[in-house]
PDB file of C-alpha atoms in Angstrom:
ATOM      1  CA  UNK A   1       6.713  94.030  77.189  1.00  0.00           C
ATOM      2  CA  UNK A   2       6.705  96.089  74.340  1.00  0.00           C
ATOM      3  CA  UNK A   3       5.202  99.848  74.413  1.00  0.00           C
ATOM      4  CA  UNK A   4       2.083 101.151  72.153  1.00  0.00           C
ATOM      5  CA  UNK A   5       2.705 104.672  70.437  1.00  0.00           C
ATOM      6  CA  UNK A   6      -0.330 105.561  72.601  1.00  0.00           C
ATOM      7  CA  UNK A   7       1.333 104.350  75.141  1.00  0.00           C
ATOM      8  CA  UNK A   8       4.597 106.152  74.393  1.00  0.00           C
ATOM      9  CA  UNK A   9       2.547 109.673  73.558  1.00  0.00           C
ATOM     10  CA  UNK A  10       0.890 109.849  76.881  1.00  0.00           C
ATOM     11  CA  UNK A  11       4.418 109.104  78.424  1.00  0.00           C
ATOM     12  CA  UNK A  12       5.904 112.020  76.896  1.00  0.00           C
ATOM     13  CA  UNK A  13       3.063 114.178  77.155  1.00  0.00           C
ATOM     14  CA  UNK A  14       3.187 113.517  80.801  1.00  0.00           C
ATOM     15  CA  UNK A  15       7.183 114.145  81.163  1.00  0.00           C
ATOM     16  CA  UNK A  16       5.798 117.708  79.106  1.00  0.00           C
ATOM     17  CA  UNK A  17       4.905 119.414  82.242  1.00  0.00           C
ATOM     18  CA  UNK A  18       7.103 117.655  85.028  1.00  0.00           C
ATOM     19  CA  UNK A  19      10.631 119.098  85.864  1.00  0.00           C
ATOM     20  CA  UNK A  20      14.074 117.028  84.556  1.00  0.00           C
ATOM     21  CA  UNK A  21      14.783 115.738  87.915  1.00  0.00           C
ATOM     22  CA  UNK A  22      14.911 112.648  90.070  1.00  0.00           C
ATOM     23  CA  UNK A  23      11.935 113.499  92.254  1.00  0.00           C
ATOM     24  CA  UNK A  24       9.689 113.827  88.222  1.00  0.00           C
ATOM     25  CA  UNK A  25      11.354 110.180  87.723  1.00  0.00           C
ATOM     26  CA  UNK A  26      10.313 109.232  90.747  1.00  0.00           C
ATOM     27  CA  UNK A  27       6.507 110.393  90.065  1.00  0.00           C
ATOM     28  CA  UNK A  28       6.570 109.227  86.616  1.00  0.00           C
ATOM     29  CA  UNK A  29       7.288 105.703  87.679  1.00  0.00           C
ATOM     30  CA  UNK A  30       4.111 105.820  90.065  1.00  0.00           C
ATOM     31  CA  UNK A  31       2.263 107.060  86.713  1.00  0.00           C
ATOM     32  CA  UNK A  32       2.894 104.490  85.201  1.00  0.00           C
ATOM     33  CA  UNK A  33       3.869 101.453  87.612  1.00  0.00           C
ATOM     34  CA  UNK A  34       3.726  98.778  85.019  1.00  0.00           C
ATOM     35  CA  UNK A  35       6.848  99.939  82.565  1.00  0.00           C
ATOM     36  CA  UNK A  36      10.144  99.142  83.492  1.00  0.00           C
ATOM     37  CA  UNK A  37      12.300 101.574  85.110  1.00  0.00           C
ATOM     38  CA  UNK A  38      14.464 101.327  82.399  1.00  0.00           C
ATOM     39  CA  UNK A  39      12.570 102.097  79.648  1.00  0.00           C
ATOM     40  CA  UNK A  40      10.813 105.465  82.097  1.00  0.00           C
ATOM     41  CA  UNK A  41      14.309 106.491  82.322  1.00  0.00           C
ATOM     42  CA  UNK A  42      15.644 106.144  78.635  1.00  0.00           C
ATOM     43  CA  UNK A  43      11.967 107.974  77.573  1.00  0.00           C
ATOM     44  CA  UNK A  44      12.360 110.951  80.103  1.00  0.00           C
ATOM     45  CA  UNK A  45      15.590 111.213  79.003  1.00  0.00           C
ATOM     46  CA  UNK A  46      15.732 111.548  75.143  1.00  0.00           C
ATOM     47  CA  UNK A  47      12.423 113.986  75.599  1.00  0.00           C
ATOM     48  CA  UNK A  48      14.431 116.237  77.846  1.00  0.00           C
ATOM     49  CA  UNK A  49      17.333 116.337  75.427  1.00  0.00           C
ATOM     50  CA  UNK A  50      14.628 116.799  73.284  1.00  0.00           C
ATOM     51  CA  UNK A  51      13.861 120.260  75.223  1.00  0.00           C
ATOM     52  CA  UNK A  52      17.161 121.417  75.847  1.00  0.00           C
ATOM     53  CA  UNK A  53      17.860 120.906  71.717  1.00  0.00           C
ATOM     54  CA  UNK A  54      14.900 123.496  71.605  1.00  0.00           C
ATOM     55  CA  UNK A  55      16.172 125.827  74.760  1.00  0.00           C
ATOM     56  CA  UNK A  56      19.753 125.872  73.742  1.00  0.00           C
ATOM     57  CA  UNK A  57      20.105 128.996  71.847  1.00  0.00           C
ATOM     58  CA  UNK A  58      18.883 131.464  73.943  1.00  0.00           C
ATOM     59  CA  UNK A  59      21.153 130.582  76.709  1.00  0.00           C
ATOM     60  CA  UNK A  60      23.932 131.205  74.946  1.00  0.00           C
ATOM     61  CA  UNK A  61      23.609 134.691  73.770  1.00  0.00           C
ATOM     62  CA  UNK A  62      25.965 137.077  74.881  1.00  0.00           C
ATOM     63  CA  UNK A  63      23.626 138.552  77.386  1.00  0.00           C
ATOM     64  CA  UNK A  64      22.026 135.872  78.933  1.00  0.00           C
ATOM     65  CA  UNK A  65      26.025 134.064  79.488  1.00  0.00           C
ATOM     66  CA  UNK A  66      26.806 137.416  81.470  1.00  0.00           C
ATOM     67  CA  UNK A  67      23.839 137.289  82.947  1.00  0.00           C
ATOM     68  CA  UNK A  68      24.297 134.044  84.583  1.00  0.00           C
ATOM     69  CA  UNK A  69      27.677 134.840  85.099  1.00  0.00           C
ATOM     70  CA  UNK A  70      26.831 137.315  87.257  1.00  0.00           C
ATOM     71  CA  UNK A  71      24.235 135.464  89.582  1.00  0.00           C
ATOM     72  CA  UNK A  72      26.776 132.762  90.262  1.00  0.00           C
ATOM     73  CA  UNK A  73      29.280 135.998  91.363  1.00  0.00           C
ATOM     74  CA  UNK A  74      26.748 137.553  93.359  1.00  0.00           C
ATOM     75  CA  UNK A  75      25.055 133.990  94.938  1.00  0.00           C
ATOM     76  CA  UNK A  76      28.006 132.587  96.054  1.00  0.00           C
ATOM     77  CA  UNK A  77      29.662 136.175  97.616  1.00  0.00           C
ATOM     78  CA  UNK A  78      26.209 136.032  99.908  1.00  0.00           C
ATOM     79  CA  UNK A  79      27.212 131.834 100.593  1.00  0.00           C
ATOM     80  CA  UNK A  80      29.765 130.285  98.964  1.00  0.00           C
ATOM     81  CA  UNK A  81      28.289 126.972 100.383  1.00  0.00           C
ATOM     82  CA  UNK A  82      25.188 126.947  99.020  1.00  0.00           C
ATOM     83  CA  UNK A  83      24.218 125.192  95.328  1.00  0.00           C
ATOM     84  CA  UNK A  84      23.975 128.233  93.378  1.00  0.00           C
ATOM     85  CA  UNK A  85      24.305 127.098  89.945  1.00  0.00           C
ATOM     86  CA  UNK A  86      22.383 123.699  90.327  1.00  0.00           C
ATOM     87  CA  UNK A  87      19.525 126.374  91.538  1.00  0.00           C
ATOM     88  CA  UNK A  88      19.777 128.638  88.800  1.00  0.00           C
ATOM     89  CA  UNK A  89      20.230 125.616  85.972  1.00  0.00           C
ATOM     90  CA  UNK A  90      16.625 124.377  87.555  1.00  0.00           C
ATOM     91  CA  UNK A  91      15.154 128.355  87.598  1.00  0.00           C
ATOM     92  CA  UNK A  92      15.938 129.255  83.932  1.00  0.00           C
ATOM     93  CA  UNK A  93      14.700 124.802  83.038  1.00  0.00           C
ATOM     94  CA  UNK A  94      18.254 124.213  81.794  1.00  0.00           C
ATOM     95  CA  UNK A  95      20.485 121.179  81.917  1.00  0.00           C
ATOM     96  CA  UNK A  96      22.712 121.611  85.491  1.00  0.00           C
ATOM     97  CA  UNK A  97      26.066 120.291  83.811  1.00  0.00           C
ATOM     98  CA  UNK A  98      25.697 122.277  80.808  1.00  0.00           C
ATOM     99  CA  UNK A  99      25.424 125.612  83.137  1.00  0.00           C
ATOM    100  CA  UNK A 100      28.230 124.865  84.523  1.00  0.00           C
ATOM    101  CA  UNK A 101      29.827 124.675  80.861  1.00  0.00           C
ATOM    102  CA  UNK A 102      28.675 127.828  80.065  1.00  0.00           C
ATOM    103  CA  UNK A 103      30.119 129.512  83.775  1.00  0.00           C
ATOM    104  CA  UNK A 104      33.408 127.745  84.092  1.00  0.00           C
ATOM    105  CA  UNK A 105      33.549 129.087  79.803  1.00  0.00           C
ATOM    106  CA  UNK A 106      33.001 132.583  81.198  1.00  0.00           C
ATOM    107  CA  UNK A 107      35.247 132.723  84.243  1.00  0.00           C
ATOM    108  CA  UNK A 108      38.330 130.614  81.723  1.00  0.00           C
ATOM    109  CA  UNK A 109      37.741 133.723  79.591  1.00  0.00           C
ATOM    110  CA  UNK A 110      38.063 136.259  82.610  1.00  0.00           C
ATOM    111  CA  UNK A 111      40.941 134.681  84.142  1.00  0.00           C
ATOM    112  CA  UNK A 112      42.815 134.143  80.666  1.00  0.00           C
ATOM    113  CA  UNK A 113      41.823 136.862  78.457  1.00  0.00           C
ATOM    114  CA  UNK A 114      41.171 134.058  76.138  1.00  0.00           C
ATOM    115  CA  UNK A 115      38.437 132.037  74.563  1.00  0.00           C
ATOM    116  CA  UNK A 116      39.760 128.741  76.364  1.00  0.00           C
ATOM    117  CA  UNK A 117      39.532 125.412  74.194  1.00  0.00           C
ATOM    118  CA  UNK A 118      37.260 122.647  74.474  1.00  0.00           C
ATOM    119  CA  UNK A 119      39.772 119.942  75.666  1.00  0.00           C
ATOM    120  CA  UNK A 120      40.652 122.329  78.443  1.00  0.00           C
ATOM    121  CA  UNK A 121      37.388 122.590  79.323  1.00  0.00           C
ATOM    122  CA  UNK A 122      36.048 118.445  79.071  1.00  0.00           C
ATOM    123  CA  UNK A 123      39.358 118.003  81.204  1.00  0.00           C
ATOM    124  CA  UNK A 124      37.770 120.447  83.962  1.00  0.00           C
ATOM    125  CA  UNK A 125      34.324 119.157  83.721  1.00  0.00           C
ATOM    126  CA  UNK A 126      35.834 115.108  84.210  1.00  0.00           C
ATOM    127  CA  UNK A 127      37.998 116.406  87.071  1.00  0.00           C
ATOM    128  CA  UNK A 128      36.759 119.604  88.549  1.00  0.00           C
ATOM    129  CA  UNK A 129      39.671 119.541  91.067  1.00  0.00           C
ATOM    130  CA  UNK A 130      41.686 121.047  88.162  1.00  0.00           C
ATOM    131  CA  UNK A 131      39.052 124.617  87.916  1.00  0.00           C
ATOM    132  CA  UNK A 132      41.648 127.358  89.479  1.00  0.00           C
ATOM    133  CA  UNK A 133      39.006 128.011  91.586  1.00  0.00           C
ATOM    134  CA  UNK A 134      37.537 126.015  94.352  1.00  0.00           C
ATOM    135  CA  UNK A 135      34.532 127.655  94.694  1.00  0.00           C
ATOM    136  CA  UNK A 136      33.539 127.014  91.281  1.00  0.00           C
ATOM    137  CA  UNK A 137      35.300 123.776  91.283  1.00  0.00           C
ATOM    138  CA  UNK A 138      32.503 122.660  93.915  1.00  0.00           C
ATOM    139  CA  UNK A 139      29.462 124.157  91.773  1.00  0.00           C
ATOM    140  CA  UNK A 140      29.971 122.505  89.284  1.00  0.00           C
ATOM    141  CA  UNK A 141      31.087 119.248  90.849  1.00  0.00           C
ATOM    142  CA  UNK A 142      27.407 119.925  92.381  1.00  0.00           C
ATOM    143  CA  UNK A 143      25.994 120.236  89.149  1.00  0.00           C
ATOM    144  CA  UNK A 144      27.571 117.153  87.411  1.00  0.00           C
ATOM    145  CA  UNK A 145      26.176 114.526  90.016  1.00  0.00           C
ATOM    146  CA  UNK A 146      22.989 116.179  90.510  1.00  0.00           C
ATOM    147  CA  UNK A 147      22.503 115.961  86.385  1.00  0.00           C
ATOM    148  CA  UNK A 148      20.548 112.981  85.326  1.00  0.00           C
ATOM    149  CA  UNK A 149      21.061 113.295  81.745  1.00  0.00           C
ATOM    150  CA  UNK A 150      24.082 115.171  80.437  1.00  0.00           C
ATOM    151  CA  UNK A 151      27.494 115.374  81.486  1.00  0.00           C
ATOM    152  CA  UNK A 152      30.344 113.361  81.723  1.00  0.00           C
ATOM    153  CA  UNK A 153      29.073 110.875  84.570  1.00  0.00           C
ATOM    154  CA  UNK A 154      26.177 110.265  82.359  1.00  0.00           C
ATOM    155  CA  UNK A 155      27.850 110.042  79.376  1.00  0.00           C
ATOM    156  CA  UNK A 156      30.436 107.403  81.051  1.00  0.00           C
ATOM    157  CA  UNK A 157      27.270 105.414  82.020  1.00  0.00           C
ATOM    158  CA  UNK A 158      25.677 105.142  78.331  1.00  0.00           C
ATOM    159  CA  UNK A 159      29.019 103.939  77.462  1.00  0.00           C
ATOM    160  CA  UNK A 160      28.437 101.624  79.823  1.00  0.00           C
ATOM    161  CA  UNK A 161      25.046 100.715  79.181  1.00  0.00           C
ATOM    162  CA  UNK A 162      26.168 100.393  75.610  1.00  0.00           C
ATOM    163  CA  UNK A 163      28.903  98.100  75.854  1.00  0.00           C
ATOM    164  CA  UNK A 164      26.541  95.967  78.605  1.00  0.00           C
ATOM    165  CA  UNK A 165      24.020  95.354  75.900  1.00  0.00           C
ATOM    166  CA  UNK A 166      26.468  94.213  73.017  1.00  0.00           C
ATOM    167  CA  UNK A 167      27.551  91.799  75.120  1.00  0.00           C
ATOM    168  CA  UNK A 168      24.036  90.455  76.247  1.00  0.00           C
ATOM    169  CA  UNK A 169      23.478  90.534  72.660  1.00  0.00           C
ATOM    170  CA  UNK A 170      26.811  88.808  71.596  1.00  0.00           C
ATOM    171  CA  UNK A 171      25.530  86.297  74.513  1.00  0.00           C
ATOM    172  CA  UNK A 172      21.518  85.689  73.117  1.00  0.00           C
ATOM    173  CA  UNK A 173      23.101  84.973  69.459  1.00  0.00           C
ATOM    174  CA  UNK A 174      25.182  82.420  70.788  1.00  0.00           C
ATOM    175  CA  UNK A 175      22.711  80.482  73.261  1.00  0.00           C
ATOM    176  CA  UNK A 176      20.582  80.248  70.103  1.00  0.00           C
ATOM    177  CA  UNK A 177      23.243  79.254  67.873  1.00  0.00           C
ATOM    178  CA  UNK A 178      23.033  81.769  65.453  1.00  0.00           C
ATOM    179  CA  UNK A 179      26.518  82.281  63.239  1.00  0.00           C
ATOM    180  CA  UNK A 180      27.206  85.892  63.297  1.00  0.00           C
ATOM    181  CA  UNK A 181      30.666  88.492  62.497  1.00  0.00           C
ATOM    182  CA  UNK A 182      31.425  90.665  65.205  1.00  0.00           C
ATOM    183  CA  UNK A 183      31.480  94.701  64.091  1.00  0.00           C
ATOM    184  CA  UNK A 184      35.146  94.258  65.212  1.00  0.00           C
ATOM    185  CA  UNK A 185      35.832  91.473  62.895  1.00  0.00           C
ATOM    186  CA  UNK A 186      34.518  93.225  60.097  1.00  0.00           C
ATOM    187  CA  UNK A 187      36.584  96.302  61.158  1.00  0.00           C
ATOM    188  CA  UNK A 188      39.671  94.032  61.197  1.00  0.00           C
ATOM    189  CA  UNK A 189      38.625  93.125  57.294  1.00  0.00           C
ATOM    190  CA  UNK A 190      38.972  97.057  56.315  1.00  0.00           C
ATOM    191  CA  UNK A 191      35.401  98.186  56.592  1.00  0.00           C
ATOM    192  CA  UNK A 192      34.112 101.783  57.858  1.00  0.00           C
ATOM    193  CA  UNK A 193      31.122 101.476  59.295  1.00  0.00           C
ATOM    194  CA  UNK A 194      29.488  98.293  60.038  1.00  0.00           C
ATOM    195  CA  UNK A 195      26.616  96.602  62.025  1.00  0.00           C
ATOM    196  CA  UNK A 196      27.467  95.226  64.990  1.00  0.00           C
ATOM    197  CA  UNK A 197      26.391  91.749  63.893  1.00  0.00           C
ATOM    198  CA  UNK A 198      25.794  90.359  60.665  1.00  0.00           C
ATOM    199  CA  UNK A 199      24.653  86.720  60.399  1.00  0.00           C
ATOM    200  CA  UNK A 200      26.200  84.400  58.335  1.00  0.00           C
ATOM    201  CA  UNK A 201      22.805  82.462  57.931  1.00  0.00           C
ATOM    202  CA  UNK A 202      20.259  84.866  58.100  1.00  0.00           C
ATOM    203  CA  UNK A 203      16.961  84.531  60.676  1.00  0.00           C
ATOM    204  CA  UNK A 204      12.778  85.145  60.364  1.00  0.00           C
ATOM    205  CA  UNK A 205      11.133  87.561  63.196  1.00  0.00           C
ATOM    206  CA  UNK A 206       7.866  87.841  63.058  1.00  0.00           C
ATOM    207  CA  UNK A 207       7.872  87.168  59.049  1.00  0.00           C
ATOM    208  CA  UNK A 208      10.665  89.583  57.863  1.00  0.00           C
ATOM    209  CA  UNK A 209      14.064  88.078  57.028  1.00  0.00           C
ATOM    210  CA  UNK A 210      16.869  89.698  59.250  1.00  0.00           C
ATOM    211  CA  UNK A 211      21.003  90.126  58.121  1.00  0.00           C
ATOM    212  CA  UNK A 212      22.341  92.010  60.322  1.00  0.00           C
ATOM    213  CA  UNK A 213      21.452  93.339  63.732  1.00  0.00           C
ATOM    214  CA  UNK A 214      22.924  96.564  65.385  1.00  0.00           C
ATOM    215  CA  UNK A 215      22.418  97.624  69.229  1.00  0.00           C
ATOM    216  CA  UNK A 216      21.029 100.676  70.801  1.00  0.00           C
ATOM    217  CA  UNK A 217      20.884 101.620  74.526  1.00  0.00           C
ATOM    218  CA  UNK A 218      18.425 104.222  74.022  1.00  0.00           C
ATOM    219  CA  UNK A 219      14.615 104.118  73.443  1.00  0.00           C
ATOM    220  CA  UNK A 220      13.854 103.900  69.747  1.00  0.00           C
ATOM    221  CA  UNK A 221      11.270 106.886  69.005  1.00  0.00           C
ATOM    222  CA  UNK A 222      10.182 107.800  65.923  1.00  0.00           C
ATOM    223  CA  UNK A 223      12.799 111.289  65.437  1.00  0.00           C
ATOM    224  CA  UNK A 224      15.573 108.812  66.581  1.00  0.00           C
ATOM    225  CA  UNK A 225      15.064 106.481  64.693  1.00  0.00           C
ATOM    226  CA  UNK A 226      14.994 108.694  61.331  1.00  0.00           C
ATOM    227  CA  UNK A 227      18.128 110.324  62.572  1.00  0.00           C
ATOM    228  CA  UNK A 228      20.241 106.840  62.943  1.00  0.00           C
ATOM    229  CA  UNK A 229      18.377 105.799  59.410  1.00  0.00           C
ATOM    230  CA  UNK A 230      20.160 108.724  57.640  1.00  0.00           C
ATOM    231  CA  UNK A 231      23.830 109.186  59.469  1.00  0.00           C
ATOM    232  CA  UNK A 232      23.849 105.375  59.844  1.00  0.00           C
ATOM    233  CA  UNK A 233      21.847 102.587  58.808  1.00  0.00           C
ATOM    234  CA  UNK A 234      21.473 103.438  55.765  1.00  0.00           C
ATOM    235  CA  UNK A 235      25.796 103.257  55.378  1.00  0.00           C
ATOM    236  CA  UNK A 236      24.811  99.771  56.271  1.00  0.00           C
ATOM    237  CA  UNK A 237      22.722  98.981  53.169  1.00  0.00           C
ATOM    238  CA  UNK A 238      24.803 100.305  50.811  1.00  0.00           C
ATOM    239  CA  UNK A 239      28.580  99.472  51.636  1.00  0.00           C
ATOM    240  CA  UNK A 240      29.359  95.211  51.351  1.00  0.00           C
ATOM    241  CA  UNK A 241      28.892  94.862  54.450  1.00  0.00           C
ATOM    242  CA  UNK A 242      25.157  95.230  54.577  1.00  0.00           C
ATOM    243  CA  UNK A 243      24.130  95.197  50.786  1.00  0.00           C
ATOM    244  CA  UNK A 244      20.410  94.549  49.995  1.00  0.00           C
ATOM    245  CA  UNK A 245      20.052  93.112  53.784  1.00  0.00           C
ATOM    246  CA  UNK A 246      17.195  94.220  56.210  1.00  0.00           C
ATOM    247  CA  UNK A 247      17.601  95.832  59.768  1.00  0.00           C
ATOM    248  CA  UNK A 248      16.364  94.273  63.208  1.00  0.00           C
ATOM    249  CA  UNK A 249      17.189  97.363  65.525  1.00  0.00           C
ATOM    250  CA  UNK A 250      17.320  95.289  68.776  1.00  0.00           C
ATOM    251  CA  UNK A 251      16.422  98.600  71.443  1.00  0.00           C
ATOM    252  CA  UNK A 252      18.231  96.943  74.566  1.00  0.00           C
ATOM    253  CA  UNK A 253      17.004  99.506  77.075  1.00  0.00           C
ATOM    254  CA  UNK A 254      13.914  97.939  76.301  1.00  0.00           C
ATOM    255  CA  UNK A 255      14.297  94.701  74.770  1.00  0.00           C
ATOM    256  CA  UNK A 256      11.715  95.568  71.868  1.00  0.00           C
ATOM    257  CA  UNK A 257      13.287  95.125  67.925  1.00  0.00           C
ATOM    258  CA  UNK A 258      11.681  97.413  65.964  1.00  0.00           C
ATOM    259  CA  UNK A 259      12.048  95.598  62.229  1.00  0.00           C
ATOM    260  CA  UNK A 260      12.759  98.057  58.684  1.00  0.00           C
ATOM    261  CA  UNK A 261      12.106  96.422  55.518  1.00  0.00           C
TER     262      UNK A 261
END
C-alpha cells in the first residue's frame, strides 16, 4: 500500500505529541489502522531519531552529565532494584540506551580516572555483565531492552531486517526472471561503492528505465532520501558500476519503490 505525502505528514505530526514508548506505538496503530505495523514503526523510529539529534547536545554538556550521574547514584541508593536510569531517560525525553551510555561513561571515568574508550563502552553496552558494578549493569540492561529506537539490540534487529529484505529482493528478481549482478559480485570485480543489484537488462517501471536497485529497510522520507543521495547514491551514478543509470530505491519496510530521474 502506497503512502501519500499528506498521510505521512499526519502521522509525523501525531508523533510529535507522544512519548517514544511501546504504548505510543499502540496508540499510533489505533490512530492509523489502515497502515501496516512495519510502516508505522519505521516512521516512528525515524521521527524519534530526528528529535534525539535535535536535542543531543544539551544532554552531553558537563553540567547535564553530572546531574544525570548524581541522580542515578541517589536513585539506586534509595532503591537499587528500581529502573532509575530508564525512568530518568523518559523524564528528560532522551533515549534510554543513550542515557545508559552517558552514565556508564561517567562511572568508568570516575573508577579508572581516565576517559574510557568507545570500544570498551560499546562492549559493555552489548554485554552488561562486563560492567564491574552489578547495580549499574542491571540498570544498563533495563535501558537497552526497553529502547525501541537505539542501542545494541535495535542495531542487531536493523541489520537482520536489512539482510532479510535483500534476500527477499533477490528472490523477487529471480522470480521475475531478471538477469542481475549482485553487490558481492561487483565487489569481487574491484568496485568500492556499489548498489545491491545492477540489472544486466534494464526494465521499465511506471515509465522509467531502471538499471540498478538499492535496498533500504527503512522509511524513505525526504530528509533521509536526500542524505542517502548525498552520501551514497550519487557515487553510484558517477562510478563505472552505475554510470548513466537511473535509480529505483526499494523501500523494503513498506514495499514501496521511489524512482529518481
